[in-house]
PDB file of C-alpha atoms in Angstrom:
ATOM      1  CA  UNK A   1      57.484  27.768   4.853  1.00 52.00           C
ATOM      2  CA  UNK A   2      54.301  29.863   4.865  1.00 48.00           C
ATOM      3  CA  UNK A   3      52.312  27.089   6.523  1.00 48.00           C
ATOM      4  CA  UNK A   4      54.982  26.739   9.178  1.00 53.00           C
ATOM      5  CA  UNK A   5      55.000  30.503   9.811  1.00 55.00           C
ATOM      6  CA  UNK A   6      51.204  30.469  10.024  1.00 50.00           C
ATOM      7  CA  UNK A   7      51.237  27.558  12.497  1.00 53.00           C
ATOM      8  CA  UNK A   8      53.642  29.458  14.762  1.00 59.00           C
ATOM      9  CA  UNK A   9      51.335  32.490  15.052  1.00 57.00           C
ATOM     10  CA  UNK A  10      49.283  32.925  18.246  1.00 56.00           C
ATOM     11  CA  UNK A  11      45.763  31.387  17.998  1.00 48.00           C
ATOM     12  CA  UNK A  12      44.057  34.798  17.982  1.00 49.00           C
ATOM     13  CA  UNK A  13      46.073  35.947  14.983  1.00 56.00           C
ATOM     14  CA  UNK A  14      45.524  32.664  13.132  1.00 51.00           C
ATOM     15  CA  UNK A  15      41.761  33.110  13.630  1.00 50.00           C
ATOM     16  CA  UNK A  16      42.047  36.700  12.409  1.00 57.00           C
ATOM     17  CA  UNK A  17      43.771  35.622   9.197  1.00 59.00           C
ATOM     18  CA  UNK A  18      41.120  32.952   8.588  1.00 54.00           C
ATOM     19  CA  UNK A  19      38.390  35.550   9.133  1.00 53.00           C
ATOM     20  CA  UNK A  20      40.041  37.854   6.598  1.00 54.00           C
ATOM     21  CA  UNK A  21      40.259  35.086   4.000  1.00 56.00           C
ATOM     22  CA  UNK A  22      36.623  34.155   4.606  1.00 50.00           C
ATOM     23  CA  UNK A  23      35.677  37.808   4.240  1.00 52.00           C
ATOM     24  CA  UNK A  24      37.288  38.219   0.840  1.00 49.00           C
ATOM     25  CA  UNK A  25      35.870  34.858  -0.264  1.00 51.00           C
ATOM     26  CA  UNK A  26      32.398  36.024   0.713  1.00 47.00           C
ATOM     27  CA  UNK A  27      32.881  39.250  -1.227  1.00 47.00           C
ATOM     28  CA  UNK A  28      33.807  37.326  -4.387  1.00 47.00           C
ATOM     29  CA  UNK A  29      31.086  34.685  -4.008  1.00 40.00           C
ATOM     30  CA  UNK A  30      28.503  37.399  -3.363  1.00 45.00           C
ATOM     31  CA  UNK A  31      29.258  38.808  -6.814  1.00 47.00           C
ATOM     32  CA  UNK A  32      29.828  35.833  -9.180  1.00 45.00           C
ATOM     33  CA  UNK A  33      29.876  38.162 -12.196  1.00 48.00           C
ATOM     34  CA  UNK A  34      32.947  39.947 -10.855  1.00 49.00           C
ATOM     35  CA  UNK A  35      35.827  39.041 -13.127  1.00 43.00           C
ATOM     36  CA  UNK A  36      38.385  41.258 -11.417  1.00 46.00           C
ATOM     37  CA  UNK A  37      41.584  39.375 -10.659  1.00 48.00           C
ATOM     38  CA  UNK A  38      43.668  40.209  -7.617  1.00 46.00           C
ATOM     39  CA  UNK A  39      47.042  39.008  -6.443  1.00 50.00           C
ATOM     40  CA  UNK A  40      47.193  38.158  -2.753  1.00 49.00           C
ATOM     41  CA  UNK A  41      50.473  38.121  -0.853  1.00 52.00           C
ATOM     42  CA  UNK A  42      49.690  35.760   2.042  1.00 49.00           C
ATOM     43  CA  UNK A  43      53.186  36.204   3.502  1.00 49.00           C
ATOM     44  CA  UNK A  44      52.672  39.989   3.687  1.00 54.00           C
ATOM     45  CA  UNK A  45      49.310  39.528   5.414  1.00 52.00           C
ATOM     46  CA  UNK A  46      50.839  37.166   7.981  1.00 47.00           C
ATOM     47  CA  UNK A  47      53.676  39.592   8.701  1.00 48.00           C
ATOM     48  CA  UNK A  48      51.317  42.549   8.971  1.00 52.00           C
ATOM     49  CA  UNK A  49      49.194  40.650  11.494  1.00 50.00           C
ATOM     50  CA  UNK A  50      52.241  39.556  13.461  1.00 42.00           C
ATOM     51  CA  UNK A  51      53.743  43.037  13.738  1.00 48.00           C
ATOM     52  CA  UNK A  52      50.393  44.721  14.398  1.00 47.00           C
ATOM     53  CA  UNK A  53      50.935  47.536  11.905  1.00 48.00           C
ATOM     54  CA  UNK A  54      48.668  49.508   9.580  1.00 77.00           C
ATOM     55  CA  UNK A  55      46.497  50.802  12.410  1.00 89.00           C
ATOM     56  CA  UNK A  56      45.883  54.164  14.045  1.00 93.00           C
ATOM     57  CA  UNK A  57      44.554  54.859  17.515  1.00 95.00           C
ATOM     58  CA  UNK A  58      41.212  56.559  18.099  1.00 96.00           C
ATOM     59  CA  UNK A  59      42.766  59.485  19.983  1.00 95.00           C
ATOM     60  CA  UNK A  60      45.036  60.162  17.007  1.00 96.00           C
ATOM     61  CA  UNK A  61      42.057  60.244  14.644  1.00 96.00           C
ATOM     62  CA  UNK A  62      40.124  62.481  17.048  1.00 96.00           C
ATOM     63  CA  UNK A  63      43.044  64.911  17.041  1.00 95.00           C
ATOM     64  CA  UNK A  64      43.091  65.005  13.248  1.00 95.00           C
ATOM     65  CA  UNK A  65      39.363  65.765  13.097  1.00 95.00           C
ATOM     66  CA  UNK A  66      39.605  68.534  15.712  1.00 93.00           C
ATOM     67  CA  UNK A  67      42.588  70.077  13.923  1.00 92.00           C
ATOM     68  CA  UNK A  68      40.792  69.914  10.568  1.00 92.00           C
ATOM     69  CA  UNK A  69      43.322  67.560   8.997  1.00 91.00           C
ATOM     70  CA  UNK A  70      41.679  66.000   5.950  1.00 88.00           C
ATOM     71  CA  UNK A  71      44.391  64.248   3.953  1.00 93.00           C
ATOM     72  CA  UNK A  72      42.651  60.889   4.409  1.00 95.00           C
ATOM     73  CA  UNK A  73      39.427  59.027   3.560  1.00 96.00           C
ATOM     74  CA  UNK A  74      37.587  57.574   6.563  1.00 97.00           C
ATOM     75  CA  UNK A  75      35.394  54.643   5.502  1.00 97.00           C
ATOM     76  CA  UNK A  76      32.639  53.256   7.752  1.00 97.00           C
ATOM     77  CA  UNK A  77      32.065  49.643   6.669  1.00 96.00           C
ATOM     78  CA  UNK A  78      28.768  49.088   8.532  1.00 96.00           C
ATOM     79  CA  UNK A  79      25.324  48.942   6.946  1.00 94.00           C
ATOM     80  CA  UNK A  80      23.452  52.114   6.028  1.00 94.00           C
ATOM     81  CA  UNK A  81      21.083  51.915   9.004  1.00 94.00           C
ATOM     82  CA  UNK A  82      23.895  51.697  11.556  1.00 93.00           C
ATOM     83  CA  UNK A  83      25.785  54.478   9.803  1.00 93.00           C
ATOM     84  CA  UNK A  84      22.716  56.748   9.900  1.00 92.00           C
ATOM     85  CA  UNK A  85      22.244  56.113  13.616  1.00 91.00           C
ATOM     86  CA  UNK A  86      25.785  57.163  14.478  1.00 92.00           C
ATOM     87  CA  UNK A  87      29.041  57.681  12.598  1.00 93.00           C
ATOM     88  CA  UNK A  88      32.392  59.273  13.251  1.00 94.00           C
ATOM     89  CA  UNK A  89      32.509  62.830  11.855  1.00 92.00           C
ATOM     90  CA  UNK A  90      34.152  63.062   8.398  1.00 91.00           C
ATOM     91  CA  UNK A  91      33.424  59.390   7.646  1.00 95.00           C
ATOM     92  CA  UNK A  92      31.639  58.060   4.579  1.00 95.00           C
ATOM     93  CA  UNK A  93      29.586  54.884   4.372  1.00 96.00           C
ATOM     94  CA  UNK A  94      31.265  52.343   2.074  1.00 96.00           C
ATOM     95  CA  UNK A  95      30.142  48.798   2.780  1.00 94.00           C
ATOM     96  CA  UNK A  96      32.728  46.079   2.531  1.00 91.00           C
ATOM     97  CA  UNK A  97      31.359  44.543  -0.668  1.00 90.00           C
ATOM     98  CA  UNK A  98      31.592  47.920  -2.429  1.00 93.00           C
ATOM     99  CA  UNK A  99      35.127  48.941  -1.464  1.00 94.00           C
ATOM    100  CA  UNK A 100      36.808  48.273  -4.800  1.00 92.00           C
ATOM    101  CA  UNK A 101      33.800  49.669  -6.703  1.00 92.00           C
ATOM    102  CA  UNK A 102      33.770  52.954  -4.750  1.00 94.00           C
ATOM    103  CA  UNK A 103      35.539  56.188  -5.673  1.00 93.00           C
ATOM    104  CA  UNK A 104      38.453  55.386  -3.352  1.00 95.00           C
ATOM    105  CA  UNK A 105      41.711  55.935  -5.226  1.00 94.00           C
ATOM    106  CA  UNK A 106      44.699  53.614  -4.978  1.00 93.00           C
ATOM    107  CA  UNK A 107      46.917  56.466  -3.776  1.00 93.00           C
ATOM    108  CA  UNK A 108      44.426  57.742  -1.167  1.00 94.00           C
ATOM    109  CA  UNK A 109      45.267  57.448   2.521  1.00 95.00           C
ATOM    110  CA  UNK A 110      42.372  55.235   3.629  1.00 96.00           C
ATOM    111  CA  UNK A 111      41.233  54.482   7.193  1.00 97.00           C
ATOM    112  CA  UNK A 112      38.699  51.699   7.701  1.00 97.00           C
ATOM    113  CA  UNK A 113      36.489  51.103  10.716  1.00 97.00           C
ATOM    114  CA  UNK A 114      33.505  49.059  11.803  1.00 95.00           C
ATOM    115  CA  UNK A 115      32.189  47.841  15.149  1.00 91.00           C
ATOM    116  CA  UNK A 116      35.373  45.829  15.687  1.00 84.00           C
ATOM    117  CA  UNK A 117      38.704  44.975  14.098  1.00 86.00           C
ATOM    118  CA  UNK A 118      37.610  41.807  12.256  1.00 87.00           C
ATOM    119  CA  UNK A 119      35.470  43.535   9.631  1.00 90.00           C
ATOM    120  CA  UNK A 120      38.034  46.313   9.200  1.00 91.00           C
ATOM    121  CA  UNK A 121      40.746  43.667   8.746  1.00 89.00           C
ATOM    122  CA  UNK A 122      38.672  42.045   6.003  1.00 89.00           C
ATOM    123  CA  UNK A 123      38.354  45.421   4.281  1.00 92.00           C
ATOM    124  CA  UNK A 124      42.087  46.030   4.658  1.00 91.00           C
ATOM    125  CA  UNK A 125      42.812  42.672   3.049  1.00 87.00           C
ATOM    126  CA  UNK A 126      40.491  43.352   0.090  1.00 91.00           C
ATOM    127  CA  UNK A 127      42.051  46.749  -0.631  1.00 92.00           C
ATOM    128  CA  UNK A 128      45.647  45.569  -0.197  1.00 88.00           C
ATOM    129  CA  UNK A 129      44.932  42.639  -2.511  1.00 88.00           C
ATOM    130  CA  UNK A 130      43.653  45.170  -5.068  1.00 91.00           C
ATOM    131  CA  UNK A 131      46.921  47.136  -4.766  1.00 90.00           C
ATOM    132  CA  UNK A 132      45.687  50.092  -2.705  1.00 93.00           C
ATOM    133  CA  UNK A 133      48.879  51.625  -1.335  1.00 89.00           C
ATOM    134  CA  UNK A 134      48.000  53.243   2.002  1.00 93.00           C
ATOM    135  CA  UNK A 135      45.310  51.473   4.011  1.00 94.00           C
ATOM    136  CA  UNK A 136      44.862  51.633   7.796  1.00 92.00           C
ATOM    137  CA  UNK A 137      42.431  50.218  10.331  1.00 94.00           C
ATOM    138  CA  UNK A 138      41.069  52.222  13.251  1.00 95.00           C
ATOM    139  CA  UNK A 139      42.287  50.207  16.228  1.00 93.00           C
ATOM    140  CA  UNK A 140      39.395  48.877  18.289  1.00 93.00           C
ATOM    141  CA  UNK A 141      36.842  50.229  15.809  1.00 94.00           C
ATOM    142  CA  UNK A 142      33.711  52.062  16.872  1.00 94.00           C
ATOM    143  CA  UNK A 143      33.728  50.442  20.324  1.00 93.00           C
ATOM    144  CA  UNK A 144      37.119  51.981  21.088  1.00 95.00           C
ATOM    145  CA  UNK A 145      35.871  55.313  19.726  1.00 95.00           C
ATOM    146  CA  UNK A 146      32.880  55.240  22.091  1.00 93.00           C
ATOM    147  CA  UNK A 147      34.870  54.093  25.120  1.00 92.00           C
ATOM    148  CA  UNK A 148      37.939  56.320  24.708  1.00 93.00           C
ATOM    149  CA  UNK A 149      36.660  59.416  22.895  1.00 94.00           C
ATOM    150  CA  UNK A 150      32.898  59.925  23.325  1.00 93.00           C
ATOM    151  CA  UNK A 151      32.445  58.402  26.787  1.00 92.00           C
ATOM    152  CA  UNK A 152      35.922  58.105  28.368  1.00 92.00           C
ATOM    153  CA  UNK A 153      36.229  56.860  31.935  1.00 87.00           C
ATOM    154  CA  UNK A 154      37.743  59.050  34.647  1.00 83.00           C
ATOM    155  CA  UNK A 155      40.740  57.312  36.232  1.00 76.00           C
ATOM    156  CA  UNK A 156      42.069  60.161  38.368  1.00 77.00           C
ATOM    157  CA  UNK A 157      41.472  58.567  41.760  1.00 71.00           C
ATOM    158  CA  UNK A 158      40.895  60.462  45.007  1.00 74.00           C
ATOM    159  CA  UNK A 159      44.098  62.547  44.908  1.00 77.00           C
ATOM    160  CA  UNK A 160      44.901  63.247  41.265  1.00 77.00           C
ATOM    161  CA  UNK A 161      48.222  64.754  40.270  1.00 81.00           C
ATOM    162  CA  UNK A 162      48.469  67.857  38.093  1.00 83.00           C
ATOM    163  CA  UNK A 163      49.181  65.707  35.048  1.00 84.00           C
ATOM    164  CA  UNK A 164      46.112  63.561  35.768  1.00 81.00           C
ATOM    165  CA  UNK A 165      43.994  66.708  36.119  1.00 82.00           C
ATOM    166  CA  UNK A 166      45.269  67.999  32.783  1.00 85.00           C
ATOM    167  CA  UNK A 167      44.586  64.667  31.070  1.00 85.00           C
ATOM    168  CA  UNK A 168      41.114  64.601  32.610  1.00 88.00           C
ATOM    169  CA  UNK A 169      40.347  68.091  31.309  1.00 88.00           C
ATOM    170  CA  UNK A 170      41.631  67.229  27.841  1.00 90.00           C
ATOM    171  CA  UNK A 171      39.510  64.062  27.638  1.00 91.00           C
ATOM    172  CA  UNK A 172      36.501  65.987  28.884  1.00 91.00           C
ATOM    173  CA  UNK A 173      36.912  68.661  26.200  1.00 92.00           C
ATOM    174  CA  UNK A 174      37.400  66.081  23.443  1.00 93.00           C
ATOM    175  CA  UNK A 175      34.313  64.146  24.572  1.00 92.00           C
ATOM    176  CA  UNK A 176      32.263  67.342  24.586  1.00 91.00           C
ATOM    177  CA  UNK A 177      33.476  68.230  21.079  1.00 92.00           C
ATOM    178  CA  UNK A 178      32.120  64.916  19.790  1.00 91.00           C
ATOM    179  CA  UNK A 179      28.804  65.167  21.613  1.00 89.00           C
ATOM    180  CA  UNK A 180      29.693  62.927  24.580  1.00 89.00           C
ATOM    181  CA  UNK A 181      30.784  63.334  28.182  1.00 89.00           C
ATOM    182  CA  UNK A 182      33.284  62.053  30.712  1.00 87.00           C
ATOM    183  CA  UNK A 183      32.015  59.008  32.633  1.00 83.00           C
ATOM    184  CA  UNK A 184      32.667  59.150  36.381  1.00 77.00           C
ATOM    185  CA  UNK A 185      31.589  57.030  39.331  1.00 63.00           C
ATOM    186  CA  UNK A 186      32.683  54.192  41.578  1.00 49.00           C
ATOM    187  CA  UNK A 187      34.001  50.880  40.286  1.00 40.00           C
ATOM    188  CA  UNK A 188      30.713  49.193  41.260  1.00 37.00           C
ATOM    189  CA  UNK A 189      28.847  51.670  39.065  1.00 41.00           C
ATOM    190  CA  UNK A 190      31.136  50.902  36.141  1.00 43.00           C
ATOM    191  CA  UNK A 191      30.589  47.142  36.497  1.00 37.00           C
ATOM    192  CA  UNK A 192      26.820  47.531  36.555  1.00 39.00           C
ATOM    193  CA  UNK A 193      26.863  49.893  33.586  1.00 43.00           C
ATOM    194  CA  UNK A 194      27.983  47.511  30.861  1.00 43.00           C
ATOM    195  CA  UNK A 195      26.118  49.152  27.997  1.00 47.00           C
ATOM    196  CA  UNK A 196      27.091  52.578  26.764  1.00 47.00           C
ATOM    197  CA  UNK A 197      24.420  55.301  26.602  1.00 48.00           C
ATOM    198  CA  UNK A 198      22.595  55.466  23.295  1.00 56.00           C
ATOM    199  CA  UNK A 199      24.624  57.690  21.021  1.00 56.00           C
ATOM    200  CA  UNK A 200      23.294  60.490  18.919  1.00 55.00           C
ATOM    201  CA  UNK A 201      25.473  61.572  16.047  1.00 52.00           C
ATOM    202  CA  UNK A 202      27.130  64.902  16.872  1.00 53.00           C
ATOM    203  CA  UNK A 203      26.542  67.925  14.698  1.00 48.00           C
ATOM    204  CA  UNK A 204      28.326  67.804  11.381  1.00 45.00           C
ATOM    205  CA  UNK A 205      31.872  69.043  11.675  1.00 46.00           C
ATOM    206  CA  UNK A 206      32.589  71.455   8.831  1.00 45.00           C
ATOM    207  CA  UNK A 207      36.067  70.534   7.709  1.00 42.00           C
ATOM    208  CA  UNK A 208      37.919  71.984   4.758  1.00 43.00           C
ATOM    209  CA  UNK A 209      40.133  69.778   2.647  1.00 44.00           C
ATOM    210  CA  UNK A 210      43.502  71.358   1.975  1.00 42.00           C
ATOM    211  CA  UNK A 211      44.437  71.797  -1.654  1.00 44.00           C
ATOM    212  CA  UNK A 212      48.141  71.337  -1.076  1.00 44.00           C
ATOM    213  CA  UNK A 213      49.984  68.674  -3.042  1.00 50.00           C
ATOM    214  CA  UNK A 214      49.353  65.282  -1.491  1.00 51.00           C
ATOM    215  CA  UNK A 215      52.405  63.639   0.005  1.00 50.00           C
ATOM    216  CA  UNK A 216      53.120  59.967  -0.462  1.00 52.00           C
ATOM    217  CA  UNK A 217      52.900  58.565   3.044  1.00 53.00           C
ATOM    218  CA  UNK A 218      51.784  55.488   4.885  1.00 58.00           C
ATOM    219  CA  UNK A 219      49.449  55.240   7.834  1.00 69.00           C
TER     220      UNK A 219
END
């Protein structure tokens, strides 16, 4: 039944599941002395992939950071060098092979991100297999963060409506908060400009963690 359900998934999602399995296999092989046993629910993974759940959008995360909401742990899965060059404010560098050995708690609300969704999906799989209750992926990863938050594109057109003007102003303010700017220009300019400007990590955002009783909630 599981093989049949897997075969009926779209090719992209089948590849994603294979990548996740390879990722957890690599994590185990990379540490042959690790005797930790985990139970993996392949059916759950297939259903999660099919329904596209356990993910949050970059604009939602940006809103949480601006508001000072800190009832989550934001884990950057990239290497230390990449993390030092640029990271999303409030994130902590936990590489994928160290997830279950970190100080992440099984009842923490955890958000994972990397350059793209594949690595984050591997991390999600590892934590879910180790019985971490509330794990999310940042949809689109760091690329989506750059494109939609730090350097969003203006799509107002020549005669923007009031709503478009308001959305433009909001995006501009959010980009500025995170050390970026709104990208404007003709379509030809956008095509030629395939690479984003080199990012510099914005100033540390001083956020205070609330001491209120943590609620049991999913992502």
